[in-house]
JSON list of C-alpha atoms and ligand atoms in Angstrom, two decimals:
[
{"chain": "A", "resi": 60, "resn": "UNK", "atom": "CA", "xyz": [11.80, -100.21, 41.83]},
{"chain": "A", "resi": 61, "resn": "UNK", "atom": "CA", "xyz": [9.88, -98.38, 39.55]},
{"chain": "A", "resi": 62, "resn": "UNK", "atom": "CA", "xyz": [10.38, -96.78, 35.92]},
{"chain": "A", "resi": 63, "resn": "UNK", "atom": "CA", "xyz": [7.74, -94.26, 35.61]},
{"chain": "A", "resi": 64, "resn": "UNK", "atom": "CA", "xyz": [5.81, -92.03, 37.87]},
{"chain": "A", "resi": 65, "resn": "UNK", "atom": "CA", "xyz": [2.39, -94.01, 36.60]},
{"chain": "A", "resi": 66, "resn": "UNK", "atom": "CA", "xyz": [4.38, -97.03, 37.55]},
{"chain": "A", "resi": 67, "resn": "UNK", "atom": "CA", "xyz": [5.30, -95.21, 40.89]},
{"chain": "A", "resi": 68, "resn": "UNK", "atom": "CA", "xyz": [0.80, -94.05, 41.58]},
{"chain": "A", "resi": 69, "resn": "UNK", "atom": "CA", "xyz": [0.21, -97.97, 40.71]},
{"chain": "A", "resi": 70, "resn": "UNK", "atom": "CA", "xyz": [2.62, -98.73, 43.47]},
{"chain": "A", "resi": 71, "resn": "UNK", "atom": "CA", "xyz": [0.93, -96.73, 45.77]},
{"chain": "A", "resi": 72, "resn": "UNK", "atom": "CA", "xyz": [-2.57, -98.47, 45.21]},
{"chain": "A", "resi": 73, "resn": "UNK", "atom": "CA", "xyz": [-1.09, -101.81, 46.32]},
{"chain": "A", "resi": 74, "resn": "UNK", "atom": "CA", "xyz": [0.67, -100.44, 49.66]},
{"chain": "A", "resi": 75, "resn": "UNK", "atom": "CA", "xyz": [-3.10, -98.78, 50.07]},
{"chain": "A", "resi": 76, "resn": "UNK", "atom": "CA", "xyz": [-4.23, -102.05, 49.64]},
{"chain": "A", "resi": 77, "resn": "UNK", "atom": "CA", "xyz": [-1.64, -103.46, 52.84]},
{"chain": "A", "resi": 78, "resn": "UNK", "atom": "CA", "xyz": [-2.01, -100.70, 55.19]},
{"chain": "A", "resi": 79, "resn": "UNK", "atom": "CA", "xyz": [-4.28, -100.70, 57.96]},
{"chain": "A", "resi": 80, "resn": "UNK", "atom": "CA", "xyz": [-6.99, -98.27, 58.40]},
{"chain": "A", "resi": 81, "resn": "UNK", "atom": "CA", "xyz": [-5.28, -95.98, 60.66]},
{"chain": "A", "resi": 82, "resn": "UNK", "atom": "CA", "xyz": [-1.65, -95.03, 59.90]},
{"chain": "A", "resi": 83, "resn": "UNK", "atom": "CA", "xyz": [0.95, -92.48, 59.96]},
{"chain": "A", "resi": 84, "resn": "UNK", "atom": "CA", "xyz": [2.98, -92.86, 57.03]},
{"chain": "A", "resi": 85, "resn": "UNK", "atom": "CA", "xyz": [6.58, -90.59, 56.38]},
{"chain": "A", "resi": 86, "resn": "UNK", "atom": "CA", "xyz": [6.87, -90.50, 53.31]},
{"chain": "A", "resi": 87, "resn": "UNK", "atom": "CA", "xyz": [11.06, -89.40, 52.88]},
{"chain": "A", "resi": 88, "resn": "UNK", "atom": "CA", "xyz": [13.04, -88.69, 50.02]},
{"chain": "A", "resi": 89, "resn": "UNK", "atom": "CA", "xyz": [14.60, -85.56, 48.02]},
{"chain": "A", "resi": 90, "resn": "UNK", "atom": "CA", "xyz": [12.68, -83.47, 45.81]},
{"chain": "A", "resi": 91, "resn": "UNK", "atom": "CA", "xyz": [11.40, -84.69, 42.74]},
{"chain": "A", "resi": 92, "resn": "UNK", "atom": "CA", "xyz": [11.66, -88.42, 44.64]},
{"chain": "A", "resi": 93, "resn": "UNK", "atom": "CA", "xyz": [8.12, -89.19, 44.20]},
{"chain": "A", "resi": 94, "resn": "UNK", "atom": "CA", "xyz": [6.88, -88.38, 47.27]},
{"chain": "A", "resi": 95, "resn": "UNK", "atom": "CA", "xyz": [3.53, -86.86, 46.38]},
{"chain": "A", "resi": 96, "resn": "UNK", "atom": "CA", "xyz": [2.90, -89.41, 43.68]},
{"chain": "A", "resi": 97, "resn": "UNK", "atom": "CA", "xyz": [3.35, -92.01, 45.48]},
{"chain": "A", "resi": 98, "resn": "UNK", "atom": "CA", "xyz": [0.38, -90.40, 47.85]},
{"chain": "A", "resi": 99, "resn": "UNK", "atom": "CA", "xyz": [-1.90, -89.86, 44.83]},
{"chain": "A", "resi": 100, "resn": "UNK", "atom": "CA", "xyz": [-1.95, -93.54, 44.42]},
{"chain": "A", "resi": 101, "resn": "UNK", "atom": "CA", "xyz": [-2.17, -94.26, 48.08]},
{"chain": "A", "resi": 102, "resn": "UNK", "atom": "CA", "xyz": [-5.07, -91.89, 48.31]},
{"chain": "A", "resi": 103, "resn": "UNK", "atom": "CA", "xyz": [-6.67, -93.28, 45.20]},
{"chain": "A", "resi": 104, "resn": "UNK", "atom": "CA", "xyz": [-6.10, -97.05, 46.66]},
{"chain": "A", "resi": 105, "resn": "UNK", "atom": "CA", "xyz": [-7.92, -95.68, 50.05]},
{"chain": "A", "resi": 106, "resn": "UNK", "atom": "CA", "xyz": [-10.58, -93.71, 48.46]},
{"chain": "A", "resi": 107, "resn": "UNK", "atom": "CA", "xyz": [-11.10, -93.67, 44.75]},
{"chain": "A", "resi": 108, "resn": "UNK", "atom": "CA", "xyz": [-10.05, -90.14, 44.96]},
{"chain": "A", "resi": 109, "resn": "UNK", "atom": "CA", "xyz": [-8.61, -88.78, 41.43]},
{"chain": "A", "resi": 110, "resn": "UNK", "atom": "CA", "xyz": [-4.91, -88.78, 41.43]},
{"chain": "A", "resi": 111, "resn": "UNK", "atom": "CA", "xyz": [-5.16, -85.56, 39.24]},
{"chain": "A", "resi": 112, "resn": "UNK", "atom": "CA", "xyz": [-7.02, -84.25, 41.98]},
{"chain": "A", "resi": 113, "resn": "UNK", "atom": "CA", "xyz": [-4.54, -84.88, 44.38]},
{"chain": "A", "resi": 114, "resn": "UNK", "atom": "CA", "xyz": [-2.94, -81.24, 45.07]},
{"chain": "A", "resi": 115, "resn": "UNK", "atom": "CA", "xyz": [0.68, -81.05, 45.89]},
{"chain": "A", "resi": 116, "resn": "UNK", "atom": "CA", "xyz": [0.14, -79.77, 49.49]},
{"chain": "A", "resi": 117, "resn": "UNK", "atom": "CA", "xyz": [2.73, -77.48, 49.51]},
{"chain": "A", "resi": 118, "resn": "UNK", "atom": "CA", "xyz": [0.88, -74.67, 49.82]},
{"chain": "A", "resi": 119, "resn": "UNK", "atom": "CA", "xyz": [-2.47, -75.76, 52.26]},
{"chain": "A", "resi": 120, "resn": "UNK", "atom": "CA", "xyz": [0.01, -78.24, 54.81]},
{"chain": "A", "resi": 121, "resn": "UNK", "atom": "CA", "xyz": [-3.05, -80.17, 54.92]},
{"chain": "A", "resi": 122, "resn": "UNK", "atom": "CA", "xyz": [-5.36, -82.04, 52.63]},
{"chain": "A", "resi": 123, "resn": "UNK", "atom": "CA", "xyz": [-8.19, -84.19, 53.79]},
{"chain": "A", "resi": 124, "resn": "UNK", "atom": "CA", "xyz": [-9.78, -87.23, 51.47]},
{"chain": "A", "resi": 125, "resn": "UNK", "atom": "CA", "xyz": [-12.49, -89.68, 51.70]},
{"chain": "A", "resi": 126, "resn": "UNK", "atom": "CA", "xyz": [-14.39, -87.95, 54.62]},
{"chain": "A", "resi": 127, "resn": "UNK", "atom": "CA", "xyz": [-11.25, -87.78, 56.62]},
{"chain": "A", "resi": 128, "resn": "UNK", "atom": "CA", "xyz": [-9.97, -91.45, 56.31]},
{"chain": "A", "resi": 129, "resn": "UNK", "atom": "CA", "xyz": [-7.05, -89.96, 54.33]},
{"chain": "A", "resi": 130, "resn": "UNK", "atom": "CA", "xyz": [-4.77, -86.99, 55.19]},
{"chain": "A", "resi": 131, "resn": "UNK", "atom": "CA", "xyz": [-2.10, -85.68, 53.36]},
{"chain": "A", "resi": 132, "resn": "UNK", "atom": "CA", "xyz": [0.46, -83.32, 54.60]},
{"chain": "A", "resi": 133, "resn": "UNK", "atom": "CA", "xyz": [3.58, -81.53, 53.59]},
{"chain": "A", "resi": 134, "resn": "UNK", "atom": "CA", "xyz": [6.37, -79.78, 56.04]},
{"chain": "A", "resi": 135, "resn": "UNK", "atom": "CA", "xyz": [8.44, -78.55, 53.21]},
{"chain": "A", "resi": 136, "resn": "UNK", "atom": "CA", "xyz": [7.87, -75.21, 53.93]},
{"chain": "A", "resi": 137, "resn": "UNK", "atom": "CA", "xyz": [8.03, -74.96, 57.70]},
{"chain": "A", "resi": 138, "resn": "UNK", "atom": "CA", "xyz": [11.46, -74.82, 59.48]},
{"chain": "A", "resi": 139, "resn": "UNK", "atom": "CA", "xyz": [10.34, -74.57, 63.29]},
{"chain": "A", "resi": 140, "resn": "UNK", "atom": "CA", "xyz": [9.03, -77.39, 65.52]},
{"chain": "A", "resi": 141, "resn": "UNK", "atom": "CA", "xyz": [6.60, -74.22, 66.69]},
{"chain": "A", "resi": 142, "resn": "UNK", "atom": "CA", "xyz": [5.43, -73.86, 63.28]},
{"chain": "A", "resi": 143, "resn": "UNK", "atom": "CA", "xyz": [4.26, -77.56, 63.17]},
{"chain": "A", "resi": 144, "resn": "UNK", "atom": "CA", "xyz": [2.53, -77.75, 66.28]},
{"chain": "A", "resi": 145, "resn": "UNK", "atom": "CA", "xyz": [0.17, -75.46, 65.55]},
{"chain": "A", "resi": 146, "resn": "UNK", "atom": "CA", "xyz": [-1.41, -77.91, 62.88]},
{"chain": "A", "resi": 147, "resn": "UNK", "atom": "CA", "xyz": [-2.14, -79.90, 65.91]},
{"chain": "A", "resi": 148, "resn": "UNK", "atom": "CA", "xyz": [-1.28, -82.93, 64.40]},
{"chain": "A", "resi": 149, "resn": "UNK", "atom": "CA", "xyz": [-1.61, -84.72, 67.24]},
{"chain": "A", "resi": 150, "resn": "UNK", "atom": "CA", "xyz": [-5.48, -84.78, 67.22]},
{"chain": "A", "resi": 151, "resn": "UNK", "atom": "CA", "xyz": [-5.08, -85.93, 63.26]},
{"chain": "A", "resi": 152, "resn": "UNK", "atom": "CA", "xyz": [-2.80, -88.93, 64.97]},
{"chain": "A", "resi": 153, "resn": "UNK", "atom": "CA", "xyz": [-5.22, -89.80, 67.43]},
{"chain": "A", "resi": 154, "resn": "UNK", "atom": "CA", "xyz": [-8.26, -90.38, 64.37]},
{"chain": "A", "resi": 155, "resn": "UNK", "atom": "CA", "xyz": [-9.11, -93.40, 62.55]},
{"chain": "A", "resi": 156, "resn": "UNK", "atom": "CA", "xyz": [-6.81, -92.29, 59.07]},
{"chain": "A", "resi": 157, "resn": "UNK", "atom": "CA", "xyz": [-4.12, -92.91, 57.16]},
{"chain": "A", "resi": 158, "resn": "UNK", "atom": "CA", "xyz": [-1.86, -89.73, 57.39]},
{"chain": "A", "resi": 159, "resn": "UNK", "atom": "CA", "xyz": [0.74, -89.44, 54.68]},
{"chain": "A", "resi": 160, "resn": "UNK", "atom": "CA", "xyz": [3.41, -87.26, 55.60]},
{"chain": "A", "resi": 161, "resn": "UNK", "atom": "CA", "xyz": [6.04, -85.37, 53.65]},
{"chain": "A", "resi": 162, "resn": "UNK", "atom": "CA", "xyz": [9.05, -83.77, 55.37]},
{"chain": "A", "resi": 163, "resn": "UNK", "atom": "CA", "xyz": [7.92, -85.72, 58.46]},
{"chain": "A", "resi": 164, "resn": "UNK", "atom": "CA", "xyz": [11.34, -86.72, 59.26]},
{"chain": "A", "resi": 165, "resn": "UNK", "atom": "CA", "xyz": [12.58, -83.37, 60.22]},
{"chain": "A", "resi": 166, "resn": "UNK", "atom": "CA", "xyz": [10.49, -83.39, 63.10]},
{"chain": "A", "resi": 167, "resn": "UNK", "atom": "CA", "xyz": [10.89, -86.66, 64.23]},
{"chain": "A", "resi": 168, "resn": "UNK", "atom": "CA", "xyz": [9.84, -85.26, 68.26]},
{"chain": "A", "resi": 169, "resn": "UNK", "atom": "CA", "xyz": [6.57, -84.76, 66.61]},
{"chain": "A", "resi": 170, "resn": "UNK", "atom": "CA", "xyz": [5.80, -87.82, 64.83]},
{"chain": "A", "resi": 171, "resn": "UNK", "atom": "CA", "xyz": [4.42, -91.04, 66.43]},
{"chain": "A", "resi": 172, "resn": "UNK", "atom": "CA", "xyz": [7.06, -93.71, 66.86]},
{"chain": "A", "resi": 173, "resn": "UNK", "atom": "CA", "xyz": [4.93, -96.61, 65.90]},
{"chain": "A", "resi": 174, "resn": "UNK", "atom": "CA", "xyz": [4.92, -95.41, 61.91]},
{"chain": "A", "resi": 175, "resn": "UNK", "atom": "CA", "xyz": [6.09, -96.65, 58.60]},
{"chain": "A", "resi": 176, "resn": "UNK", "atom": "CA", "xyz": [8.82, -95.01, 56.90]},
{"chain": "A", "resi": 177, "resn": "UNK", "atom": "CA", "xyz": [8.79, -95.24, 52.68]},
{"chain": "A", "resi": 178, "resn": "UNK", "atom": "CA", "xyz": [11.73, -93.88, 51.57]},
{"chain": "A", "resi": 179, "resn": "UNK", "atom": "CA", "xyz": [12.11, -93.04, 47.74]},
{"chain": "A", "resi": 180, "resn": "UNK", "atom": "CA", "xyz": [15.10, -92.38, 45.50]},
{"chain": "A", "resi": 181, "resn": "UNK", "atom": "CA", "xyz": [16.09, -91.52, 42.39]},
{"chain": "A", "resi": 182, "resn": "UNK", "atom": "CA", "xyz": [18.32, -94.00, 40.86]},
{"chain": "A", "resi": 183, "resn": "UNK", "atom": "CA", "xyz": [17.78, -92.93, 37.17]},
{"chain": "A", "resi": 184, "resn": "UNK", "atom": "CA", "xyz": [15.67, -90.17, 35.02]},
{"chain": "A", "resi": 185, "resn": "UNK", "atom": "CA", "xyz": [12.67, -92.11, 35.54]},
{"chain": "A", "resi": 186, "resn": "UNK", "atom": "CA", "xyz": [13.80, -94.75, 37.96]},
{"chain": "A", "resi": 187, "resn": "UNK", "atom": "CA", "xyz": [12.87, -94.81, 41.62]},
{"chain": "A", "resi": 188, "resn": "UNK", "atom": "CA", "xyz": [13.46, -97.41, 44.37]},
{"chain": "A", "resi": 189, "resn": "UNK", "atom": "CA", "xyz": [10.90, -97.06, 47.26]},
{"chain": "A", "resi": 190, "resn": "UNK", "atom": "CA", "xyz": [11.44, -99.19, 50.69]},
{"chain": "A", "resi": 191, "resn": "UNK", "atom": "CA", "xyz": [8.86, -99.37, 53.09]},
{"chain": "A", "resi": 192, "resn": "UNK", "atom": "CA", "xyz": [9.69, -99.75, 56.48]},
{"chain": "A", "resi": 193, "resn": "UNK", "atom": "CA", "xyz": [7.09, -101.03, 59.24]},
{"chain": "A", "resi": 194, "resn": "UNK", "atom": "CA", "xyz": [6.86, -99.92, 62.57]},
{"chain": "A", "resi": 195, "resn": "UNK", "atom": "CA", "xyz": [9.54, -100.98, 65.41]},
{"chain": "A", "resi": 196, "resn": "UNK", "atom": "CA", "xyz": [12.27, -101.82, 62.61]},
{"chain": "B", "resi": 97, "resn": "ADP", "atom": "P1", "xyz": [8.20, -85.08, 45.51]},
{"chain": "B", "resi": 97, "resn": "ADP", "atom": "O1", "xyz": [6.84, -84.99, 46.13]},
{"chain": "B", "resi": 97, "resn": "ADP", "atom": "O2", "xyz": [9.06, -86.16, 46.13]},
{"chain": "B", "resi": 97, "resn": "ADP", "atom": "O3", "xyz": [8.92, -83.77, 45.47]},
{"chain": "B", "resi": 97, "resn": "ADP", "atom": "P2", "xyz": [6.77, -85.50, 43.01]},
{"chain": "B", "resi": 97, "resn": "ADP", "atom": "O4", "xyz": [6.01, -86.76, 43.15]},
{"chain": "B", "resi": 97, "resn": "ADP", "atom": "O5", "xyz": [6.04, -84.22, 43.16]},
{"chain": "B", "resi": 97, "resn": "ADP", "atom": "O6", "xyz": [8.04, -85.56, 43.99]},
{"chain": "B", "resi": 97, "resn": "ADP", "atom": "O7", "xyz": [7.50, -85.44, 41.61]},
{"chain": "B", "resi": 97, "resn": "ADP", "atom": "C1", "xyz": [8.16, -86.56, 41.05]},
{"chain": "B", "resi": 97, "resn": "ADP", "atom": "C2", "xyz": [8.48, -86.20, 39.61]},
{"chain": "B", "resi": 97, "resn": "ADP", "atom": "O8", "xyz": [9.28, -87.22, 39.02]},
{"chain": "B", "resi": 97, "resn": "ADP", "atom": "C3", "xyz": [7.22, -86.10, 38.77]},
{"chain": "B", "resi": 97, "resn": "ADP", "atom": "O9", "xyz": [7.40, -85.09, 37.81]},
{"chain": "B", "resi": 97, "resn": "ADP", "atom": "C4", "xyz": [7.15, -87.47, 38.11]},
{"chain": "B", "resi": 97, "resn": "ADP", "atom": "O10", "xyz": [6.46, -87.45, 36.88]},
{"chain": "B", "resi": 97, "resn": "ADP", "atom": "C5", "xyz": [8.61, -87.77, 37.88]},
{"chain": "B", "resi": 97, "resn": "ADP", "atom": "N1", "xyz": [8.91, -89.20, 37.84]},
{"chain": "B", "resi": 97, "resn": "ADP", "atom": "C6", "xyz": [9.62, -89.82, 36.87]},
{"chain": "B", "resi": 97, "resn": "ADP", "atom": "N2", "xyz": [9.76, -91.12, 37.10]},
{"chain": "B", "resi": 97, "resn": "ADP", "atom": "C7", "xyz": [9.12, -91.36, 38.28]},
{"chain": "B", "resi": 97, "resn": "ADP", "atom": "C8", "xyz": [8.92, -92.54, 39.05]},
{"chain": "B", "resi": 97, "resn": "ADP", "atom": "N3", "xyz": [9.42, -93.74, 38.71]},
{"chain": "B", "resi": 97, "resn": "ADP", "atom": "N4", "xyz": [8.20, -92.40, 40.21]},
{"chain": "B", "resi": 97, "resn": "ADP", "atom": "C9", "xyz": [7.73, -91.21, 40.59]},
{"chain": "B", "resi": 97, "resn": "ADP", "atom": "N5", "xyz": [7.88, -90.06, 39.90]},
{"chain": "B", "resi": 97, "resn": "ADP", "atom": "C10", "xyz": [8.57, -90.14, 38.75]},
{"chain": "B", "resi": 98, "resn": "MG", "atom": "MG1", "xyz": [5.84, -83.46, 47.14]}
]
């Protein structure tokens, strides 16, 4: 659990710190869960990158960090299975990165079975549990 969205970035450093250098990563919860800041401090634990520099994606579906060891991508605003596969996010898969993914789950035909679920929710104002789930569970 955590109790503040710096709390919540800080968390995110130390999963960096246990993931493996190539990953696909849903990241699932509601809006205003903590998706994307929990992928600022993922992508600041993989790369140093700035968390204020970390755009919401919603707008560019994909973001690209630390010479492409980090990707960041958001689904919110695509409904269609077409939609998504022409992001061809199948060659991201294939490279040697962590991909963080929101919205992932609601293509689950197009996401890699072998990835690790973190699902967020808001139990409180500023109060958040997160469970990661590895692969195969
Ligand atoms: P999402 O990507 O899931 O829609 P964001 O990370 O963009 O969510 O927004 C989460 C919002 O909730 C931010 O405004 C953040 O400051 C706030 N917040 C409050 N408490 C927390 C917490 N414990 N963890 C994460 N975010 C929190
Ligand atoms: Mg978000």
């Amino acid at each position: 659990e955590t109790h503040s969205g710096e709390e919540t970035v800080e968390l995110g450093r130390r999963i960096a710190a246990a993931l493996p250098k190539r990953a696909v990563v849903l990241l699932i919860g509601n809006l205003g869960a903590g998706k994307t800041t929990l992928a600022k401090g993922i992508i600041n634990g993989l790369c140093a990158a700035d968390p204020d520099e970390v755009a919401s994606p919603t707008f560019t579906l994909v973001h690209e960090y630390g010479e492409g060891r980090v990707y960041h991508i958001d689904l919110y605003r695509l409904d269609r299975p077409e939609q998504v596969a022409t992001l061809g996010l199948d060659e991201i898969f294939d490279r040697d990165a962590v991909v963080l993914i929101e919205w992932g789950e609601r293509f689950p035909q197009l996401m890699p079975s072998d990835r690790i679920e973190i699902r967020l929710d808001a139990i409180g104002d500023d109060d958040r549990r997160i469970v990661v789930t590895p692969p195969g569970v």
